[in-house]
PDB file of N, CA and C in Angstrom:
ATOM      1  N   UNK A   1       1.285  -0.856   0.120  1.00 87.00           N
ATOM      2  CA  UNK A   1      -0.316  -0.090  -0.105  1.00 87.00           C
ATOM      3  C   UNK A   1       1.061   0.568   0.075  1.00 87.00           C
ATOM      4  N   UNK A   2       0.295   1.852  -0.999  1.00 92.00           N
ATOM      5  CA  UNK A   2       0.674   3.447  -0.768  1.00 92.00           C
ATOM      6  C   UNK A   2       0.096   4.861  -0.454  1.00 92.00           C
ATOM      7  N   UNK A   3       0.435   5.360   0.610  1.00 95.00           N
ATOM      8  CA  UNK A   3       0.001   6.794   0.616  1.00 95.00           C
ATOM      9  C   UNK A   3       0.005   7.714   0.329  1.00 95.00           C
ATOM     10  N   UNK A   4      -0.547   8.728  -0.579  1.00 97.00           N
ATOM     11  CA  UNK A   4       0.062  10.067  -0.578  1.00 97.00           C
ATOM     12  C   UNK A   4      -0.890  11.245  -0.333  1.00 97.00           C
ATOM     13  N   UNK A   5      -0.211  11.883   0.650  1.00 97.00           N
ATOM     14  CA  UNK A   5      -0.862  12.942   1.520  1.00 97.00           C
ATOM     15  C   UNK A   5      -0.478  13.992   0.944  1.00 97.00           C
ATOM     16  N   UNK A   6      -1.240  14.954   0.975  1.00 96.00           N
ATOM     17  CA  UNK A   6      -1.201  16.841   0.932  1.00 96.00           C
ATOM     18  C   UNK A   6      -1.328  17.623   1.994  1.00 96.00           C
ATOM     19  N   UNK A   7      -0.838  18.435   1.491  1.00 95.00           N
ATOM     20  CA  UNK A   7      -1.133  19.807   2.783  1.00 95.00           C
ATOM     21  C   UNK A   7      -0.831  20.987   2.003  1.00 95.00           C
ATOM     22  N   UNK A   8      -1.312  22.074   2.998  1.00 96.00           N
ATOM     23  CA  UNK A   8      -0.773  23.441   2.414  1.00 96.00           C
ATOM     24  C   UNK A   8      -1.695  24.380   1.493  1.00 96.00           C
ATOM     25  N   UNK A   9      -3.009  23.914   1.804  1.00 94.00           N
ATOM     26  CA  UNK A   9      -3.889  24.540   0.576  1.00 94.00           C
ATOM     27  C   UNK A   9      -4.490  25.630   2.242  1.00 94.00           C
ATOM     28  N   UNK A  10      -5.143  26.598   0.905  1.00 97.00           N
ATOM     29  CA  UNK A  10      -6.148  27.474   1.851  1.00 97.00           C
ATOM     30  C   UNK A  10      -6.542  28.378   1.556  1.00 97.00           C
ATOM     31  N   UNK A  11      -6.422  29.704   2.303  1.00 98.00           N
ATOM     32  CA  UNK A  11      -7.583  30.917   1.354  1.00 98.00           C
ATOM     33  C   UNK A  11      -6.223  31.895   1.579  1.00 98.00           C
ATOM     34  N   UNK A  12      -6.210  32.220   0.267  1.00 98.00           N
ATOM     35  CA  UNK A  12      -4.838  33.967   0.464  1.00 98.00           C
ATOM     36  C   UNK A  12      -5.832  34.859  -0.814  1.00 98.00           C
ATOM     37  N   UNK A  13      -5.395  36.039  -0.752  1.00 98.00           N
ATOM     38  CA  UNK A  13      -5.692  37.122  -1.800  1.00 98.00           C
ATOM     39  C   UNK A  13      -5.496  36.762  -3.071  1.00 98.00           C
ATOM     40  N   UNK A  14      -5.467  37.736  -4.084  1.00 98.00           N
ATOM     41  CA  UNK A  14      -4.498  37.452  -5.221  1.00 98.00           C
ATOM     42  C   UNK A  14      -2.889  38.553  -5.034  1.00 98.00           C
ATOM     43  N   UNK A  15      -2.346  38.129  -5.446  1.00 98.00           N
ATOM     44  CA  UNK A  15      -0.764  38.326  -5.377  1.00 98.00           C
ATOM     45  C   UNK A  15      -0.492  37.742  -4.187  1.00 98.00           C
ATOM     46  N   UNK A  16      -0.934  36.824  -3.349  1.00 98.00           N
ATOM     47  CA  UNK A  16      -0.240  35.888  -2.080  1.00 98.00           C
ATOM     48  C   UNK A  16       0.015  34.835  -2.308  1.00 98.00           C
ATOM     49  N   UNK A  17       1.211  34.160  -1.611  1.00 98.00           N
ATOM     50  CA  UNK A  17       1.871  32.850  -1.916  1.00 98.00           C
ATOM     51  C   UNK A  17       1.371  31.670  -1.259  1.00 98.00           C
ATOM     52  N   UNK A  18       1.838  30.262  -1.874  1.00 98.00           N
ATOM     53  CA  UNK A  18       1.304  29.212  -0.450  1.00 98.00           C
ATOM     54  C   UNK A  18       2.158  28.325  -1.156  1.00 98.00           C
ATOM     55  N   UNK A  19       2.466  27.498  -0.298  1.00 98.00           N
ATOM     56  CA  UNK A  19       3.241  25.898  -0.349  1.00 98.00           C
ATOM     57  C   UNK A  19       3.056  25.008  -0.438  1.00 98.00           C
ATOM     58  N   UNK A  20       2.495  24.468  -1.148  1.00 98.00           N
ATOM     59  CA  UNK A  20       2.192  22.931  -1.225  1.00 98.00           C
ATOM     60  C   UNK A  20       3.251  21.717  -1.063  1.00 98.00           C
ATOM     61  N   UNK A  21       3.147  20.643  -0.034  1.00 98.00           N
ATOM     62  CA  UNK A  21       4.088  19.681   0.121  1.00 98.00           C
ATOM     63  C   UNK A  21       3.013  18.209   0.159  1.00 98.00           C
ATOM     64  N   UNK A  22       3.930  17.568  -0.266  1.00 98.00           N
ATOM     65  CA  UNK A  22       3.082  16.050  -0.830  1.00 98.00           C
ATOM     66  C   UNK A  22       4.068  14.889  -0.529  1.00 98.00           C
ATOM     67  N   UNK A  23       3.147  13.767   0.643  1.00 97.00           N
ATOM     68  CA  UNK A  23       4.789  12.960   0.888  1.00 97.00           C
ATOM     69  C   UNK A  23       4.054  11.655   0.708  1.00 97.00           C
ATOM     70  N   UNK A  24       4.735  10.942   0.153  1.00 96.00           N
ATOM     71  CA  UNK A  24       4.434   9.539  -0.347  1.00 96.00           C
ATOM     72  C   UNK A  24       5.021   8.723   1.134  1.00 96.00           C
ATOM     73  N   UNK A  25       4.401   7.736   1.092  1.00 93.00           N
ATOM     74  CA  UNK A  25       4.354   7.029   2.250  1.00 93.00           C
ATOM     75  C   UNK A  25       3.968   5.428   2.124  1.00 93.00           C
ATOM     76  N   UNK A  26       4.574   4.609   2.322  1.00 90.00           N
ATOM     77  CA  UNK A  26       4.412   2.916   2.814  1.00 90.00           C
ATOM     78  C   UNK A  26       5.260   2.230   1.560  1.00 90.00           C
ATOM     79  N   UNK A  27       4.219   1.211   1.145  1.00 84.00           N
ATOM     80  CA  UNK A  27       5.683   0.490   0.093  1.00 84.00           C
ATOM     81  C   UNK A  27       5.734   0.855  -1.085  1.00 84.00           C
ATOM     82  N   UNK A  28       6.748   1.997  -1.083  1.00 85.00           N
ATOM     83  CA  UNK A  28       7.766   2.639  -1.582  1.00 85.00           C
ATOM     84  C   UNK A  28       9.116   2.160  -2.570  1.00 85.00           C
ATOM     85  N   UNK A  29       9.337   1.562  -3.587  1.00 83.00           N
ATOM     86  CA  UNK A  29      10.426   1.059  -4.321  1.00 83.00           C
ATOM     87  C   UNK A  29      10.995   2.058  -4.738  1.00 83.00           C
ATOM     88  N   UNK A  30      10.761   2.446  -6.232  1.00 89.00           N
ATOM     89  CA  UNK A  30      11.126   3.814  -6.278  1.00 89.00           C
ATOM     90  C   UNK A  30      10.306   4.525  -7.384  1.00 89.00           C
ATOM     91  N   UNK A  31      10.521   6.319  -6.927  1.00 88.00           N
ATOM     92  CA  UNK A  31       9.509   7.303  -7.490  1.00 88.00           C
ATOM     93  C   UNK A  31      10.059   7.525  -8.613  1.00 88.00           C
ATOM     94  N   UNK A  32       9.510   7.543  -9.491  1.00 94.00           N
ATOM     95  CA  UNK A  32      10.377   8.258 -10.844  1.00 94.00           C
ATOM     96  C   UNK A  32      10.047   9.272 -10.849  1.00 94.00           C
ATOM     97  N   UNK A  33       8.515  10.246 -10.573  1.00 96.00           N
ATOM     98  CA  UNK A  33       8.532  11.145 -10.856  1.00 96.00           C
ATOM     99  C   UNK A  33       7.585  11.781 -10.018  1.00 96.00           C
ATOM    100  N   UNK A  34       7.169  13.022  -9.567  1.00 97.00           N
ATOM    101  CA  UNK A  34       5.990  13.458  -9.077  1.00 97.00           C
ATOM    102  C   UNK A  34       5.118  14.657  -9.479  1.00 97.00           C
ATOM    103  N   UNK A  35       4.514  14.733  -9.580  1.00 97.00           N
ATOM    104  CA  UNK A  35       3.432  15.994  -9.645  1.00 97.00           C
ATOM    105  C   UNK A  35       2.521  16.775  -9.098  1.00 97.00           C
ATOM    106  N   UNK A  36       1.803  18.059  -9.542  1.00 98.00           N
ATOM    107  CA  UNK A  36       0.771  18.379  -9.176  1.00 98.00           C
ATOM    108  C   UNK A  36      -0.075  18.888 -10.397  1.00 98.00           C
ATOM    109  N   UNK A  37      -1.468  18.625 -10.198  1.00 98.00           N
ATOM    110  CA  UNK A  37      -2.150  18.959 -10.640  1.00 98.00           C
ATOM    111  C   UNK A  37      -3.823  19.931  -9.559  1.00 98.00           C
ATOM    112  N   UNK A  38      -4.549  19.777 -11.011  1.00 98.00           N
ATOM    113  CA  UNK A  38      -5.518  21.004 -10.070  1.00 98.00           C
ATOM    114  C   UNK A  38      -6.012  20.540 -11.294  1.00 98.00           C
ATOM    115  N   UNK A  39      -7.874  20.821 -10.290  1.00 98.00           N
ATOM    116  CA  UNK A  39      -9.146  20.369 -10.883  1.00 98.00           C
ATOM    117  C   UNK A  39     -10.234  21.301 -10.425  1.00 98.00           C
ATOM    118  N   UNK A  40     -10.189  22.741 -11.318  1.00 96.00           N
ATOM    119  CA  UNK A  40     -11.490  23.881 -11.038  1.00 96.00           C
ATOM    120  C   UNK A  40     -12.756  22.890 -11.287  1.00 96.00           C
ATOM    121  N   UNK A  41     -13.982  23.580 -10.459  1.00 92.00           N
ATOM    122  CA  UNK A  41     -15.112  22.948 -10.953  1.00 92.00           C
ATOM    123  C   UNK A  41     -15.918  23.033 -12.536  1.00 92.00           C
ATOM    124  N   UNK A  42     -16.072  21.785 -12.757  1.00 94.00           N
ATOM    125  CA  UNK A  42     -16.732  21.555 -14.367  1.00 94.00           C
ATOM    126  C   UNK A  42     -15.939  21.641 -14.966  1.00 94.00           C
ATOM    127  N   UNK A  43     -14.042  21.639 -14.567  1.00 96.00           N
ATOM    128  CA  UNK A  43     -12.983  21.395 -15.520  1.00 96.00           C
ATOM    129  C   UNK A  43     -12.755  20.578 -15.212  1.00 96.00           C
ATOM    130  N   UNK A  44     -11.660  19.593 -16.464  1.00 97.00           N
ATOM    131  CA  UNK A  44     -11.062  18.457 -16.581  1.00 97.00           C
ATOM    132  C   UNK A  44      -9.621  18.683 -15.283  1.00 97.00           C
ATOM    133  N   UNK A  45      -8.919  17.945 -14.625  1.00 98.00           N
ATOM    134  CA  UNK A  45      -8.152  17.831 -13.763  1.00 98.00           C
ATOM    135  C   UNK A  45      -6.581  18.131 -15.062  1.00 98.00           C
ATOM    136  N   UNK A  46      -5.926  18.789 -14.554  1.00 98.00           N
ATOM    137  CA  UNK A  46      -4.585  19.545 -15.999  1.00 98.00           C
ATOM    138  C   UNK A  46      -3.143  19.323 -14.720  1.00 98.00           C
ATOM    139  N   UNK A  47      -2.306  18.693 -15.886  1.00 98.00           N
ATOM    140  CA  UNK A  47      -1.063  18.957 -15.216  1.00 98.00           C
ATOM    141  C   UNK A  47      -0.549  20.999 -14.411  1.00 98.00           C
ATOM    142  N   UNK A  48       0.154  20.801 -13.504  1.00 98.00           N
ATOM    143  CA  UNK A  48       0.768  22.032 -13.326  1.00 98.00           C
ATOM    144  C   UNK A  48       1.460  22.307 -13.332  1.00 98.00           C
ATOM    145  N   UNK A  49       2.430  21.465 -12.398  1.00 98.00           N
ATOM    146  CA  UNK A  49       4.113  20.588 -12.357  1.00 98.00           C
ATOM    147  C   UNK A  49       4.483  19.566 -12.144  1.00 98.00           C
ATOM    148  N   UNK A  50       5.088  18.754 -13.129  1.00 98.00           N
ATOM    149  CA  UNK A  50       6.163  17.392 -12.470  1.00 98.00           C
ATOM    150  C   UNK A  50       7.283  17.640 -12.240  1.00 98.00           C
ATOM    151  N   UNK A  51       8.197  16.947 -11.671  1.00 97.00           N
ATOM    152  CA  UNK A  51       8.954  16.216 -11.039  1.00 97.00           C
ATOM    153  C   UNK A  51      10.158  15.538 -10.995  1.00 97.00           C
ATOM    154  N   UNK A  52      10.632  15.202 -12.029  1.00 95.00           N
ATOM    155  CA  UNK A  52      11.288  13.721 -12.251  1.00 95.00           C
ATOM    156  C   UNK A  52      12.894  13.406 -11.176  1.00 95.00           C
ATOM    157  N   UNK A  53      13.160  11.895 -10.787  1.00 92.00           N
ATOM    158  CA  UNK A  53      13.929  11.466 -10.109  1.00 92.00           C
ATOM    159  C   UNK A  53      15.421  12.334  -9.888  1.00 92.00           C
ATOM    160  N   UNK A  54      15.468  12.312 -11.481  1.00 93.00           N
ATOM    161  CA  UNK A  54      16.417  13.239 -11.457  1.00 93.00           C
ATOM    162  C   UNK A  54      16.746  14.850 -11.993  1.00 93.00           C
ATOM    163  N   UNK A  55      15.409  15.376 -11.135  1.00 94.00           N
ATOM    164  CA  UNK A  55      15.168  16.422 -10.801  1.00 94.00           C
ATOM    165  C   UNK A  55      14.837  17.615 -12.133  1.00 94.00           C
ATOM    166  N   UNK A  56      14.049  17.082 -13.364  1.00 97.00           N
ATOM    167  CA  UNK A  56      14.224  17.584 -14.455  1.00 97.00           C
ATOM    168  C   UNK A  56      12.715  17.795 -14.388  1.00 97.00           C
ATOM    169  N   UNK A  57      11.923  19.500 -14.621  1.00 98.00           N
ATOM    170  CA  UNK A  57      10.614  19.643 -14.663  1.00 98.00           C
ATOM    171  C   UNK A  57       9.848  20.093 -15.548  1.00 98.00           C
ATOM    172  N   UNK A  58       8.794  20.228 -15.289  1.00 97.00           N
ATOM    173  CA  UNK A  58       7.797  20.934 -16.364  1.00 97.00           C
ATOM    174  C   UNK A  58       6.483  21.559 -15.780  1.00 97.00           C
ATOM    175  N   UNK A  59       6.618  22.597 -16.592  1.00 98.00           N
ATOM    176  CA  UNK A  59       5.424  23.354 -16.015  1.00 98.00           C
ATOM    177  C   UNK A  59       3.945  23.685 -16.962  1.00 98.00           C
ATOM    178  N   UNK A  60       2.586  23.951 -16.681  1.00 98.00           N
ATOM    179  CA  UNK A  60       1.809  24.297 -17.544  1.00 98.00           C
ATOM    180  C   UNK A  60       2.342  25.675 -17.588  1.00 98.00           C
ATOM    181  N   UNK A  61       2.255  25.782 -18.686  1.00 98.00           N
ATOM    182  CA  UNK A  61       2.361  27.583 -19.226  1.00 98.00           C
ATOM    183  C   UNK A  61       1.530  28.461 -18.547  1.00 98.00           C
ATOM    184  N   UNK A  62       0.337  28.628 -17.781  1.00 97.00           N
ATOM    185  CA  UNK A  62       0.240  29.226 -17.230  1.00 97.00           C
ATOM    186  C   UNK A  62       0.202  29.664 -15.804  1.00 97.00           C
ATOM    187  N   UNK A  63       1.778  29.014 -15.732  1.00 98.00           N
ATOM    188  CA  UNK A  63       2.043  28.843 -13.981  1.00 98.00           C
ATOM    189  C   UNK A  63       3.691  28.812 -14.061  1.00 98.00           C
ATOM    190  N   UNK A  64       3.996  29.019 -15.427  1.00 98.00           N
ATOM    191  CA  UNK A  64       5.589  29.902 -15.561  1.00 98.00           C
ATOM    192  C   UNK A  64       5.874  30.161 -14.809  1.00 98.00           C
ATOM    193  N   UNK A  65       7.390  30.329 -14.076  1.00 98.00           N
ATOM    194  CA  UNK A  65       7.472  32.392 -13.720  1.00 98.00           C
ATOM    195  C   UNK A  65       6.504  32.781 -12.196  1.00 98.00           C
ATOM    196  N   UNK A  66       5.791  31.837 -11.605  1.00 98.00           N
ATOM    197  CA  UNK A  66       5.142  31.834 -10.401  1.00 98.00           C
ATOM    198  C   UNK A  66       5.122  30.844  -9.899  1.00 98.00           C
ATOM    199  N   UNK A  67       5.493  29.764 -10.466  1.00 98.00           N
ATOM    200  CA  UNK A  67       5.496  28.917  -9.038  1.00 98.00           C
ATOM    201  C   UNK A  67       6.170  27.489  -9.402  1.00 98.00           C
ATOM    202  N   UNK A  68       7.044  27.138  -8.562  1.00 98.00           N
ATOM    203  CA  UNK A  68       8.505  26.227  -8.711  1.00 98.00           C
ATOM    204  C   UNK A  68       8.207  24.985  -7.942  1.00 98.00           C
ATOM    205  N   UNK A  69       8.936  23.738  -8.820  1.00 98.00           N
ATOM    206  CA  UNK A  69       8.084  22.478  -7.832  1.00 98.00           C
ATOM    207  C   UNK A  69       9.922  22.400  -7.954  1.00 98.00           C
ATOM    208  N   UNK A  70       9.873  21.296  -6.477  1.00 97.00           N
ATOM    209  CA  UNK A  70      10.828  20.951  -5.973  1.00 97.00           C
ATOM    210  C   UNK A  70      10.811  19.460  -4.710  1.00 97.00           C
ATOM    211  N   UNK A  71      11.644  19.089  -4.574  1.00 95.00           N
ATOM    212  CA  UNK A  71      11.536  17.588  -4.589  1.00 95.00           C
ATOM    213  C   UNK A  71      12.702  16.706  -3.461  1.00 95.00           C
ATOM    214  N   UNK A  72      11.970  16.300  -2.020  1.00 94.00           N
ATOM    215  CA  UNK A  72      13.264  15.651  -1.873  1.00 94.00           C
ATOM    216  C   UNK A  72      13.026  14.060  -1.758  1.00 94.00           C
ATOM    217  N   UNK A  73      14.143  13.565  -2.709  1.00 90.00           N
ATOM    218  CA  UNK A  73      13.997  12.578  -2.624  1.00 90.00           C
ATOM    219  C   UNK A  73      14.067  11.598  -1.748  1.00 90.00           C
ATOM    220  N   UNK A  74      14.764  11.655  -0.806  1.00 91.00           N
ATOM    221  CA  UNK A  74      15.306  10.539   0.304  1.00 91.00           C
ATOM    222  C   UNK A  74      13.962  10.702   1.305  1.00 91.00           C
ATOM    223  N   UNK A  75      13.110  12.363   1.022  1.00 93.00           N
ATOM    224  CA  UNK A  75      12.006  11.288   2.002  1.00 93.00           C
ATOM    225  C   UNK A  75      10.288  11.366   1.165  1.00 93.00           C
ATOM    226  N   UNK A  76      11.024  11.248  -0.287  1.00 94.00           N
ATOM    227  CA  UNK A  76       9.536  10.955  -1.123  1.00 94.00           C
ATOM    228  C   UNK A  76       8.643  11.946  -0.360  1.00 94.00           C
ATOM    229  N   UNK A  77       9.063  13.002  -0.952  1.00 96.00           N
ATOM    230  CA  UNK A  77       7.827  14.379  -0.494  1.00 96.00           C
ATOM    231  C   UNK A  77       8.245  15.491  -1.587  1.00 96.00           C
ATOM    232  N   UNK A  78       7.511  15.838  -2.174  1.00 97.00           N
ATOM    233  CA  UNK A  78       7.536  16.910  -3.302  1.00 97.00           C
ATOM    234  C   UNK A  78       6.417  18.219  -2.886  1.00 97.00           C
ATOM    235  N   UNK A  79       6.957  19.220  -2.813  1.00 98.00           N
ATOM    236  CA  UNK A  79       6.488  20.953  -2.701  1.00 98.00           C
ATOM    237  C   UNK A  79       6.053  21.365  -4.179  1.00 98.00           C
ATOM    238  N   UNK A  80       4.969  22.307  -4.162  1.00 98.00           N
ATOM    239  CA  UNK A  80       5.153  23.080  -4.822  1.00 98.00           C
ATOM    240  C   UNK A  80       4.917  24.707  -4.526  1.00 98.00           C
ATOM    241  N   UNK A  81       5.273  25.413  -4.474  1.00 98.00           N
ATOM    242  CA  UNK A  81       5.964  26.945  -3.550  1.00 98.00           C
ATOM    243  C   UNK A  81       4.622  28.422  -4.930  1.00 98.00           C
ATOM    244  N   UNK A  82       4.384  28.310  -4.740  1.00 98.00           N
ATOM    245  CA  UNK A  82       3.117  29.285  -5.792  1.00 98.00           C
ATOM    246  C   UNK A  82       3.052  30.726  -4.997  1.00 98.00           C
ATOM    247  N   UNK A  83       3.546  31.664  -5.943  1.00 98.00           N
ATOM    248  CA  UNK A  83       3.678  32.998  -5.801  1.00 98.00           C
ATOM    249  C   UNK A  83       2.523  34.033  -6.731  1.00 98.00           C
ATOM    250  N   UNK A  84       2.688  34.745  -6.552  1.00 98.00           N
ATOM    251  CA  UNK A  84       1.665  35.874  -7.402  1.00 98.00           C
ATOM    252  C   UNK A  84       0.094  35.533  -7.913  1.00 98.00           C
ATOM    253  N   UNK A  85      -0.066  34.846  -7.023  1.00 98.00           N
ATOM    254  CA  UNK A  85      -1.468  34.092  -7.004  1.00 98.00           C
ATOM    255  C   UNK A  85      -2.812  34.685  -7.756  1.00 98.00           C
ATOM    256  N   UNK A  86      -3.307  33.773  -8.628  1.00 98.00           N
ATOM    257  CA  UNK A  86      -4.198  34.882  -9.711  1.00 98.00           C
ATOM    258  C   UNK A  86      -5.375  33.890  -8.919  1.00 98.00           C
ATOM    259  N   UNK A  87      -6.891  34.615  -9.828  1.00 97.00           N
ATOM    260  CA  UNK A  87      -8.240  34.192  -8.819  1.00 97.00           C
ATOM    261  C   UNK A  87      -8.323  32.767  -9.516  1.00 97.00           C
ATOM    262  N   UNK A  88      -7.478  32.205 -11.219  1.00 97.00           N
ATOM    263  CA  UNK A  88      -8.149  31.656 -12.068  1.00 97.00           C
ATOM    264  C   UNK A  88      -6.749  30.840 -11.465  1.00 97.00           C
ATOM    265  N   UNK A  89      -6.262  30.780 -10.125  1.00 98.00           N
ATOM    266  CA  UNK A  89      -5.226  29.081  -9.893  1.00 98.00           C
ATOM    267  C   UNK A  89      -6.326  28.702  -8.364  1.00 98.00           C
ATOM    268  N   UNK A  90      -7.854  29.175  -8.456  1.00 98.00           N
ATOM    269  CA  UNK A  90      -8.847  28.477  -7.485  1.00 98.00           C
ATOM    270  C   UNK A  90      -8.758  26.994  -7.905  1.00 98.00           C
ATOM    271  N   UNK A  91      -9.189  26.015  -7.190  1.00 98.00           N
ATOM    272  CA  UNK A  91      -8.916  24.901  -7.801  1.00 98.00           C
ATOM    273  C   UNK A  91      -8.619  23.660  -6.284  1.00 98.00           C
ATOM    274  N   UNK A  92      -8.806  22.511  -6.699  1.00 98.00           N
ATOM    275  CA  UNK A  92      -8.735  21.422  -5.778  1.00 98.00           C
ATOM    276  C   UNK A  92      -7.092  20.617  -6.856  1.00 98.00           C
ATOM    277  N   UNK A  93      -6.441  21.285  -5.598  1.00 98.00           N
ATOM    278  CA  UNK A  93      -4.855  20.275  -6.035  1.00 98.00           C
ATOM    279  C   UNK A  93      -4.366  19.084  -5.558  1.00 98.00           C
ATOM    280  N   UNK A  94      -3.909  18.234  -6.358  1.00 98.00           N
ATOM    281  CA  UNK A  94      -3.360  16.698  -6.404  1.00 98.00           C
ATOM    282  C   UNK A  94      -2.499  16.586  -6.347  1.00 98.00           C
ATOM    283  N   UNK A  95      -1.997  15.508  -5.685  1.00 98.00           N
ATOM    284  CA  UNK A  95      -0.702  15.363  -6.174  1.00 98.00           C
ATOM    285  C   UNK A  95      -0.503  13.846  -6.386  1.00 98.00           C
ATOM    286  N   UNK A  96       0.437  13.774  -6.727  1.00 98.00           N
ATOM    287  CA  UNK A  96       0.659  12.572  -8.572  1.00 98.00           C
ATOM    288  C   UNK A  96       2.040  11.609  -7.738  1.00 98.00           C
ATOM    289  N   UNK A  97       2.472  10.547  -7.636  1.00 96.00           N
ATOM    290  CA  UNK A  97       3.341   9.728  -7.283  1.00 96.00           C
ATOM    291  C   UNK A  97       3.347   8.515  -8.438  1.00 96.00           C
ATOM    292  N   UNK A  98       4.528   9.102  -9.491  1.00 95.00           N
ATOM    293  CA  UNK A  98       4.455   7.931 -10.472  1.00 95.00           C
ATOM    294  C   UNK A  98       6.030   7.192  -9.896  1.00 95.00           C
ATOM    295  N   UNK A  99       5.134   5.559 -10.233  1.00 93.00           N
ATOM    296  CA  UNK A  99       5.809   4.213  -9.755  1.00 93.00           C
ATOM    297  C   UNK A  99       5.530   3.849 -10.985  1.00 93.00           C
ATOM    298  N   UNK A 100       6.710   2.186 -11.072  1.00 88.00           N
ATOM    299  CA  UNK A 100       6.715   1.369 -11.858  1.00 88.00           C
ATOM    300  C   UNK A 100       5.617   0.816 -12.585  1.00 88.00           C
ATOM    301  N   UNK A 101       4.671   0.448 -11.740  1.00 87.00           N
ATOM    302  CA  UNK A 101       3.718  -0.554 -11.922  1.00 87.00           C
ATOM    303  C   UNK A 101       2.487   0.688 -12.413  1.00 87.00           C
ATOM    304  N   UNK A 102       2.457   1.577 -11.732  1.00 93.00           N
ATOM    305  CA  UNK A 102       0.839   2.439 -11.428  1.00 93.00           C
ATOM    306  C   UNK A 102       1.848   3.872 -10.979  1.00 93.00           C
ATOM    307  N   UNK A 103       0.593   4.567 -10.565  1.00 95.00           N
ATOM    308  CA  UNK A 103       0.686   6.053 -10.037  1.00 95.00           C
ATOM    309  C   UNK A 103      -0.238   6.154  -8.880  1.00 95.00           C
ATOM    310  N   UNK A 104      -0.236   6.609  -7.794  1.00 96.00           N
ATOM    311  CA  UNK A 104      -0.997   7.183  -7.229  1.00 96.00           C
ATOM    312  C   UNK A 104      -1.258   8.040  -6.843  1.00 96.00           C
ATOM    313  N   UNK A 105      -2.103   8.893  -6.060  1.00 97.00           N
ATOM    314  CA  UNK A 105      -2.860  10.238  -6.310  1.00 97.00           C
ATOM    315  C   UNK A 105      -3.245  10.601  -4.912  1.00 97.00           C
ATOM    316  N   UNK A 106      -3.273  11.661  -4.381  1.00 97.00           N
ATOM    317  CA  UNK A 106      -3.455  11.955  -3.190  1.00 97.00           C
ATOM    318  C   UNK A 106      -5.220  12.138  -2.886  1.00 97.00           C
ATOM    319  N   UNK A 107      -5.166  13.236  -2.023  1.00 97.00           N
ATOM    320  CA  UNK A 107      -6.761  12.801  -1.801  1.00 97.00           C
ATOM    321  C   UNK A 107      -7.533  14.664  -2.285  1.00 97.00           C
ATOM    322  N   UNK A 108      -6.119  15.526  -2.248  1.00 97.00           N
ATOM    323  CA  UNK A 108      -5.999  16.717  -3.031  1.00 97.00           C
ATOM    324  C   UNK A 108      -6.425  17.772  -1.292  1.00 97.00           C
ATOM    325  N   UNK A 109      -6.391  18.838  -1.960  1.00 97.00           N
ATOM    326  CA  UNK A 109      -5.844  20.007  -0.914  1.00 97.00           C
ATOM    327  C   UNK A 109      -6.459  21.860  -1.565  1.00 97.00           C
ATOM    328  N   UNK A 110      -7.431  21.945  -1.499  1.00 98.00           N
ATOM    329  CA  UNK A 110      -8.119  23.279  -1.860  1.00 98.00           C
ATOM    330  C   UNK A 110      -7.455  24.524  -1.729  1.00 98.00           C
ATOM    331  N   UNK A 111      -7.358  25.065  -2.810  1.00 98.00           N
ATOM    332  CA  UNK A 111      -6.693  26.341  -2.990  1.00 98.00           C
ATOM    333  C   UNK A 111      -7.620  27.669  -3.792  1.00 98.00           C
ATOM    334  N   UNK A 112      -7.781  28.286  -3.262  1.00 98.00           N
ATOM    335  CA  UNK A 112      -8.934  29.134  -3.345  1.00 98.00           C
ATOM    336  C   UNK A 112      -8.014  31.063  -2.798  1.00 98.00           C
ATOM    337  N   UNK A 113      -7.935  31.613  -3.496  1.00 98.00           N
ATOM    338  CA  UNK A 113      -7.815  32.826  -4.481  1.00 98.00           C
ATOM    339  C   UNK A 113      -8.486  33.587  -4.228  1.00 98.00           C
ATOM    340  N   UNK A 114      -8.998  34.372  -3.482  1.00 97.00           N
ATOM    341  CA  UNK A 114     -10.033  35.454  -3.567  1.00 97.00           C
ATOM    342  C   UNK A 114     -10.083  37.110  -2.707  1.00 97.00           C
ATOM    343  N   UNK A 115     -10.330  37.803  -2.773  1.00 94.00           N
ATOM    344  CA  UNK A 115     -10.177  39.082  -2.346  1.00 94.00           C
ATOM    345  C   UNK A 115     -11.291  39.264  -1.240  1.00 94.00           C
TER     346      UNK A 115
END
């Protein structure tokens, strides 16, 4: 069994910052990549940022220059630093851990950007 748990969501004003954390635990052999996805009401779940075990990253165009993903391989943890938040960043943010056979999802954490 593998558990993926996110934390750090909340309510923030436009222009503010939040830092999300995600930790994977359990029967982990190797995690190839970890990523953050988000889903707004009535919309599909989309990739926000992803980082491989080697440190390669990719971002959605809408967050480039504002969000930064980082990873602690020893702790099976990934972080998402979100700066200059906009109203349209409001969504449930999900963490994903990619392993050899399958990937695992967290339960999600709500991020609300509102004045």
